[in-house]
PDB file of C-alpha atoms in Angstrom:
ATOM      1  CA  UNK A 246       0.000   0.000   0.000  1.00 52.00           C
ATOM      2  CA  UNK A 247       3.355   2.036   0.905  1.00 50.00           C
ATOM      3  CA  UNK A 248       4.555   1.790  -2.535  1.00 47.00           C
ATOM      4  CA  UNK A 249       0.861   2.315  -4.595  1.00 47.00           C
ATOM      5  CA  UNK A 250       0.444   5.840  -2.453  1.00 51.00           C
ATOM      6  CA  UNK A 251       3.929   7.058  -3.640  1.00 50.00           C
ATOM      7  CA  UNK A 252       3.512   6.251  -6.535  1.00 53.00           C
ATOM      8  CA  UNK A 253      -0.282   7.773  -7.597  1.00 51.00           C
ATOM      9  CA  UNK A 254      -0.271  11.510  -9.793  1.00 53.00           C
ATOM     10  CA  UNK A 255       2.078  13.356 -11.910  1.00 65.00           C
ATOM     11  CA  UNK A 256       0.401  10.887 -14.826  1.00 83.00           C
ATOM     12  CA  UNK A 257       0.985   7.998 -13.285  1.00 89.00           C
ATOM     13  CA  UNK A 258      -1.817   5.785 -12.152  1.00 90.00           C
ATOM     14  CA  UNK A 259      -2.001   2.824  -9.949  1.00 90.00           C
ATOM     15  CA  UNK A 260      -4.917   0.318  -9.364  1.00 92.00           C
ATOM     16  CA  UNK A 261      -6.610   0.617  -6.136  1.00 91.00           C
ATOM     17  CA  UNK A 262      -6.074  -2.327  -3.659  1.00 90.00           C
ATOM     18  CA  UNK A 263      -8.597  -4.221  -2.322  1.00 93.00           C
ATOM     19  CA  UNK A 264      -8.011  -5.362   1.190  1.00 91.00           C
ATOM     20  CA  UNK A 265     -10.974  -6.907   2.165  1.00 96.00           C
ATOM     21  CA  UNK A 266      -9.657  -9.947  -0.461  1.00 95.00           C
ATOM     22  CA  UNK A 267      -6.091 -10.099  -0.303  1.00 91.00           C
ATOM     23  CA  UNK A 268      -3.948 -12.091   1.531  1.00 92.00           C
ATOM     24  CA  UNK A 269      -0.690 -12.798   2.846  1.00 89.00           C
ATOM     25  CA  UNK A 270      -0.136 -14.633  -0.807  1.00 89.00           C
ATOM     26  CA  UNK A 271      -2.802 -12.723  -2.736  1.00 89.00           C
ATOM     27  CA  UNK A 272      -2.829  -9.330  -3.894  1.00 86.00           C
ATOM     28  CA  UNK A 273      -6.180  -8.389  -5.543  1.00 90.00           C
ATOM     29  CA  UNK A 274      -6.293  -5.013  -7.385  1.00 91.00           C
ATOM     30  CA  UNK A 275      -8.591  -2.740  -9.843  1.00 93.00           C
ATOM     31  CA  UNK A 276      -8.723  -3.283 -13.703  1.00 94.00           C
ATOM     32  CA  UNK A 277      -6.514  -0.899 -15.569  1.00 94.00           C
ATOM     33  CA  UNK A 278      -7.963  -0.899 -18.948  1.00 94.00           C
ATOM     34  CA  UNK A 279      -4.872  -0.040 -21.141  1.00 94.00           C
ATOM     35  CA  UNK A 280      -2.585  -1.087 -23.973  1.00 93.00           C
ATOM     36  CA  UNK A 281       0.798  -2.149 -23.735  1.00 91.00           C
ATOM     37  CA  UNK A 282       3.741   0.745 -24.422  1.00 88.00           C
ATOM     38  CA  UNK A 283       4.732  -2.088 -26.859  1.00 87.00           C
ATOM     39  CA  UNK A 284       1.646  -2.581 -29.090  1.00 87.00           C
ATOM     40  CA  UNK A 285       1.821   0.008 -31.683  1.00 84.00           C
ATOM     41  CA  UNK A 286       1.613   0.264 -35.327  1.00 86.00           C
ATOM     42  CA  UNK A 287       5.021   1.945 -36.552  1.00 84.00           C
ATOM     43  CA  UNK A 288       3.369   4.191 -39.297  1.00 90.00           C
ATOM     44  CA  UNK A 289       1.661   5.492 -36.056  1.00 88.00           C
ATOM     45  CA  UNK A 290       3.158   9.016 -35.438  1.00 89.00           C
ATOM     46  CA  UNK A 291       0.980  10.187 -32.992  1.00 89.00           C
ATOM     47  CA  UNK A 292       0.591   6.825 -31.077  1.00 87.00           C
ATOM     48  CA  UNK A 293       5.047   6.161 -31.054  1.00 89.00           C
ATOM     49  CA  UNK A 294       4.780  10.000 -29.884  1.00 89.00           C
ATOM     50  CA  UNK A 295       2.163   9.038 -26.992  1.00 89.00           C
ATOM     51  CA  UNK A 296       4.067   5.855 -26.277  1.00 89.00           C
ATOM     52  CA  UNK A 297       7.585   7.669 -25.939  1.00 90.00           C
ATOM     53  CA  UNK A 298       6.189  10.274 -23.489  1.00 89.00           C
ATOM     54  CA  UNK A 299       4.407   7.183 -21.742  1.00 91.00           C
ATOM     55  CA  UNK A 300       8.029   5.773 -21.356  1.00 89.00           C
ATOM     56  CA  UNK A 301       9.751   8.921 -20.326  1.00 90.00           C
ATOM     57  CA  UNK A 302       7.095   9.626 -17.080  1.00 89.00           C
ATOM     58  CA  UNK A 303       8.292   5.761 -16.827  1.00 88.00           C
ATOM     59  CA  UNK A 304      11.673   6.855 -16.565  1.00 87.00           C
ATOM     60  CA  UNK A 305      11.011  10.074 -14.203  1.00 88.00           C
ATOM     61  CA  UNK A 306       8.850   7.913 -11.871  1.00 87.00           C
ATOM     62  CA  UNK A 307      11.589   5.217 -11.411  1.00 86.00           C
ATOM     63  CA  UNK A 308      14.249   7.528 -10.749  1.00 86.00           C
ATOM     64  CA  UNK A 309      12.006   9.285  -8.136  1.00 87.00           C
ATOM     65  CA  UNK A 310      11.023   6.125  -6.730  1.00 87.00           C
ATOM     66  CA  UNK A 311      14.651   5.244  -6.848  1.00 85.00           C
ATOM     67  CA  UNK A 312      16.185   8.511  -5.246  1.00 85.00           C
ATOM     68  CA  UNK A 313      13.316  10.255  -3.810  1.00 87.00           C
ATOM     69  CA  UNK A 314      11.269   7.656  -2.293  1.00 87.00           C
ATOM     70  CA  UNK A 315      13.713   4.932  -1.618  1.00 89.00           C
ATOM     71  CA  UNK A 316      10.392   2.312  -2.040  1.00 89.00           C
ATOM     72  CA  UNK A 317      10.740   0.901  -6.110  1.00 87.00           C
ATOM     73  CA  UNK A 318       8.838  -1.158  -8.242  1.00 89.00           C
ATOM     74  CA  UNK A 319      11.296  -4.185  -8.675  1.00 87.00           C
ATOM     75  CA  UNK A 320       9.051  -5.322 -11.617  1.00 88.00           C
ATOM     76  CA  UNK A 321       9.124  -2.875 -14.461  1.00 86.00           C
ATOM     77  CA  UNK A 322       8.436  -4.485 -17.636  1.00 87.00           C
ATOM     78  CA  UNK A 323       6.482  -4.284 -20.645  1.00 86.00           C
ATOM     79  CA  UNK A 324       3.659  -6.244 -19.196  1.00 88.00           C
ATOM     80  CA  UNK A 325       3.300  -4.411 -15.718  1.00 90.00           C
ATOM     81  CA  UNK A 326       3.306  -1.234 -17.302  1.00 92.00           C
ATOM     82  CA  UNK A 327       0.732   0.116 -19.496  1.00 94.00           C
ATOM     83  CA  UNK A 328      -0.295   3.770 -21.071  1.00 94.00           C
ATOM     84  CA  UNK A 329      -4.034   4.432 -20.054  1.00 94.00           C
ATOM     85  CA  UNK A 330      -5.834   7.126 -21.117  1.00 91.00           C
ATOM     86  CA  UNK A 331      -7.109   9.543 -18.258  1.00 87.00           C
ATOM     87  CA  UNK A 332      -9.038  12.801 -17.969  1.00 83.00           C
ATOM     88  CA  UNK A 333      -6.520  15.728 -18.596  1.00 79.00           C
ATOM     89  CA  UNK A 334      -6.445  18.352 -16.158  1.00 78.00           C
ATOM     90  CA  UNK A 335      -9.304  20.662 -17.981  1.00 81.00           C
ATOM     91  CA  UNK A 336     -11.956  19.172 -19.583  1.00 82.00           C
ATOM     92  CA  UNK A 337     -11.710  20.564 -22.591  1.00 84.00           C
ATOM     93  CA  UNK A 338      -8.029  18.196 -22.693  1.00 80.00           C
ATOM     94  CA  UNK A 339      -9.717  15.559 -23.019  1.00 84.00           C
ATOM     95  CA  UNK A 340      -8.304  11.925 -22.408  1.00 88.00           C
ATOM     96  CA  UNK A 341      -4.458  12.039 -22.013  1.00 89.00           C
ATOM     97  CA  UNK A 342      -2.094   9.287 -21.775  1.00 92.00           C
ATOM     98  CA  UNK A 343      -0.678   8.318 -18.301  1.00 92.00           C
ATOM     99  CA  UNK A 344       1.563   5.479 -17.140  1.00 93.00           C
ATOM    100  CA  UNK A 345      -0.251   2.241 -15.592  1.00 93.00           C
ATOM    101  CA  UNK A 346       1.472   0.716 -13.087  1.00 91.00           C
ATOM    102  CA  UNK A 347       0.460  -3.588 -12.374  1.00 91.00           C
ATOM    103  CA  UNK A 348       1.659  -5.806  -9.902  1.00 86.00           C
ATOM    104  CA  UNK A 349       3.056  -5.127  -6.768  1.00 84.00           C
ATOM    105  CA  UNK A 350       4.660  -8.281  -5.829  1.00 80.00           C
ATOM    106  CA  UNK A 351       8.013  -7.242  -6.478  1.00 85.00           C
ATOM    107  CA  UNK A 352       8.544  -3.948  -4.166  1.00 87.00           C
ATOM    108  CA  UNK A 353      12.038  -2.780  -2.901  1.00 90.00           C
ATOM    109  CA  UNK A 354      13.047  -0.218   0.020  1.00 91.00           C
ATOM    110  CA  UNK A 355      16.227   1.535  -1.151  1.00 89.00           C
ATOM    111  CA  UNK A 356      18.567   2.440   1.791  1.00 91.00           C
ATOM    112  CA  UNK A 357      19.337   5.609   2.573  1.00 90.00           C
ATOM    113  CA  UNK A 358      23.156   5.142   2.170  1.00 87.00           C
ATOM    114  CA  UNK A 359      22.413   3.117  -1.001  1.00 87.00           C
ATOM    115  CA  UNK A 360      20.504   5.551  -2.739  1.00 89.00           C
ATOM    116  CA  UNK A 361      23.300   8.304  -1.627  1.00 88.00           C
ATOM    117  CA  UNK A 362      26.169   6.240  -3.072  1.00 86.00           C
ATOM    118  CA  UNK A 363      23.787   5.888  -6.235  1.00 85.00           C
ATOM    119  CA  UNK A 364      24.084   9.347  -7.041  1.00 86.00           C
ATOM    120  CA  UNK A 365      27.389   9.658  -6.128  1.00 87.00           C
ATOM    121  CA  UNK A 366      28.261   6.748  -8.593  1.00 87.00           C
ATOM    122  CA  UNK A 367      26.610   8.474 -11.510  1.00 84.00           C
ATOM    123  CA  UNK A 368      28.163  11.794 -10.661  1.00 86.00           C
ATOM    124  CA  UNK A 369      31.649  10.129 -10.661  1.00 85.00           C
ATOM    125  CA  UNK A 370      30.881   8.041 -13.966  1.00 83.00           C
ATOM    126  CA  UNK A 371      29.200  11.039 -15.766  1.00 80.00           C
ATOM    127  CA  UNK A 372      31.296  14.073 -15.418  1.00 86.00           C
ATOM    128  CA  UNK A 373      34.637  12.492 -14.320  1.00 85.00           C
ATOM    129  CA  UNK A 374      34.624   8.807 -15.768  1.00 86.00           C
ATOM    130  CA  UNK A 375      36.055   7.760 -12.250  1.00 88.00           C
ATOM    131  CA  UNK A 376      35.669   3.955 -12.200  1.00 87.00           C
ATOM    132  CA  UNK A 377      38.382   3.952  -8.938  1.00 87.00           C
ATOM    133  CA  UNK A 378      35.748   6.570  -7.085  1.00 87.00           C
ATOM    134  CA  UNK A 379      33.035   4.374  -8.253  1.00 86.00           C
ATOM    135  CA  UNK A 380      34.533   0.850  -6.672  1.00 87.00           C
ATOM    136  CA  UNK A 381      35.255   2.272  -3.862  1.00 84.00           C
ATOM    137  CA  UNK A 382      31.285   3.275  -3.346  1.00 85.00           C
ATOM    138  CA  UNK A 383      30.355  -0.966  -3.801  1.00 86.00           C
ATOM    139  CA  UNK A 384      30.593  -1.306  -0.238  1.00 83.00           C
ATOM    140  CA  UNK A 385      28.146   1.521   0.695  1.00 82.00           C
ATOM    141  CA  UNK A 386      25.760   0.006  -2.478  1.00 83.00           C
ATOM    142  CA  UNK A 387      25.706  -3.160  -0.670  1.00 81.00           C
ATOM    143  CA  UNK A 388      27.608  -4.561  -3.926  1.00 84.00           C
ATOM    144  CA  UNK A 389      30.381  -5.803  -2.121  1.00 85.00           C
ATOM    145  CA  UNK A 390      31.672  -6.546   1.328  1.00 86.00           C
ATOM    146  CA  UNK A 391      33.878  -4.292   2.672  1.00 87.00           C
ATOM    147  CA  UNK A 392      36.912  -6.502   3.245  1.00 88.00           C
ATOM    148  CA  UNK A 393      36.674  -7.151  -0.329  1.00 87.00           C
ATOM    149  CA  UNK A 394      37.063  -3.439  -1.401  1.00 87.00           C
ATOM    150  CA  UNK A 395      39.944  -3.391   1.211  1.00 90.00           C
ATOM    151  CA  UNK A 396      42.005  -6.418  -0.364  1.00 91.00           C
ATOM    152  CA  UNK A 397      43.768  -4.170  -3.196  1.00 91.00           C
ATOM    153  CA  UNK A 398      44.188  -7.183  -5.482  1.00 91.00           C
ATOM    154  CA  UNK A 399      40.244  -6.846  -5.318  1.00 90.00           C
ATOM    155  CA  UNK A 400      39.688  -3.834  -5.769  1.00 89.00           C
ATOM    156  CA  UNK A 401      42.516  -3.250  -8.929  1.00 89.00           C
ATOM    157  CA  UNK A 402      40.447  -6.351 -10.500  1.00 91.00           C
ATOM    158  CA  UNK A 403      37.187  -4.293  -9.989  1.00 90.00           C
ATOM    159  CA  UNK A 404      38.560  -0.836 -10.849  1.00 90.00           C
ATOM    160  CA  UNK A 405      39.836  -3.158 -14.376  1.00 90.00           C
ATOM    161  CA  UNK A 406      36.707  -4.747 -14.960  1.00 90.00           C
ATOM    162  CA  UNK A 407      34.648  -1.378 -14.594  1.00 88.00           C
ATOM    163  CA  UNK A 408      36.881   0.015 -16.947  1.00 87.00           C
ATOM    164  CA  UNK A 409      36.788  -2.395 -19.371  1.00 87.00           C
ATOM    165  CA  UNK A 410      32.756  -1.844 -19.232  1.00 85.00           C
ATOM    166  CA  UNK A 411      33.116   1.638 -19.586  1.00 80.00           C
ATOM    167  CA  UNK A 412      35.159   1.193 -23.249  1.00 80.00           C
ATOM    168  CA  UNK A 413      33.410  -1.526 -24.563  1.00 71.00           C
TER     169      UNK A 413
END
């Protein structure tokens, strides 16, 4: 329920639990009537157009969820998430396409400290291509033990591995 409240508005919608029927194994939820951000005709201009703006509230709401929430949807594909069409803000909008989340069996609370060494990762990576600075942040990402990171044979074979990622 944590999760579904976080996650409702800002074109996002999210079916509304129904308690009185779930269970410990069993969660029951409202139909979303919706398509699938996958099922549409390529010739389609304005539907790819809908779709790609579907996908990039997708992306927004993740990394919120991810850094501003710390409680994420582990389950993010194609068939959990759907574009349904709401009412726009006026009525004179009409129906505008907003992200569907389904299924909430898969939900993860980001620590603190993790989602802190997240950013810090893609600050290093983006503007200073700092694979060393980023190895040395696996321990607070929960990647890797410390006494791991603090072997330098490790952490050399780490720091070369990232590397070799980064110029593939």
């Amino acid at each position: 329920r944590r999760a579904t409240r976080r996650l409702r508005g800002g074109g996002v919608v999210v079916p509304r639990i129904y308690g009185d029927y779930c269970t410990r194994n069993v969660l029951v939820m409202e139909w979303l009537d919706g398509s699938r951000l996958t099922d549409v005709d390529p010739a389609d201009a304005a539907g790819l157009a809908e779709n790609i703006a579907v996908v990039q509230q997708g992306i927004r709401c993740t990394l919120s969820q991810l850094l501003d929430t710390g409680v994420l949807h582990a389950d993010p594909h194609a068939g959990n998430l759907l574009k349904v069409m709401r009412d726009g803000p006026r009525p004179a909008d009409g129906p505008v396409p907003a992200l569907g989340y389904l299924d909430f069996g898969l939900v993860s609370t980001i620590p603190p400290n993790v989602r802190d060494g997240l950013v810090c990762s893609v600050a290093h990576l983006v503007f200073r291509r700092d694979v060393a600075a980023v190895a040395g942040l696996f321990s607070q990402l929960d990647l890797l033990p410390q006494e791991v990171l603090d072997d330098p044979d490790e952490l050399r074979a780490l720091e070369e591995a990232m590397e070799d990622t980064m110029t593939a």
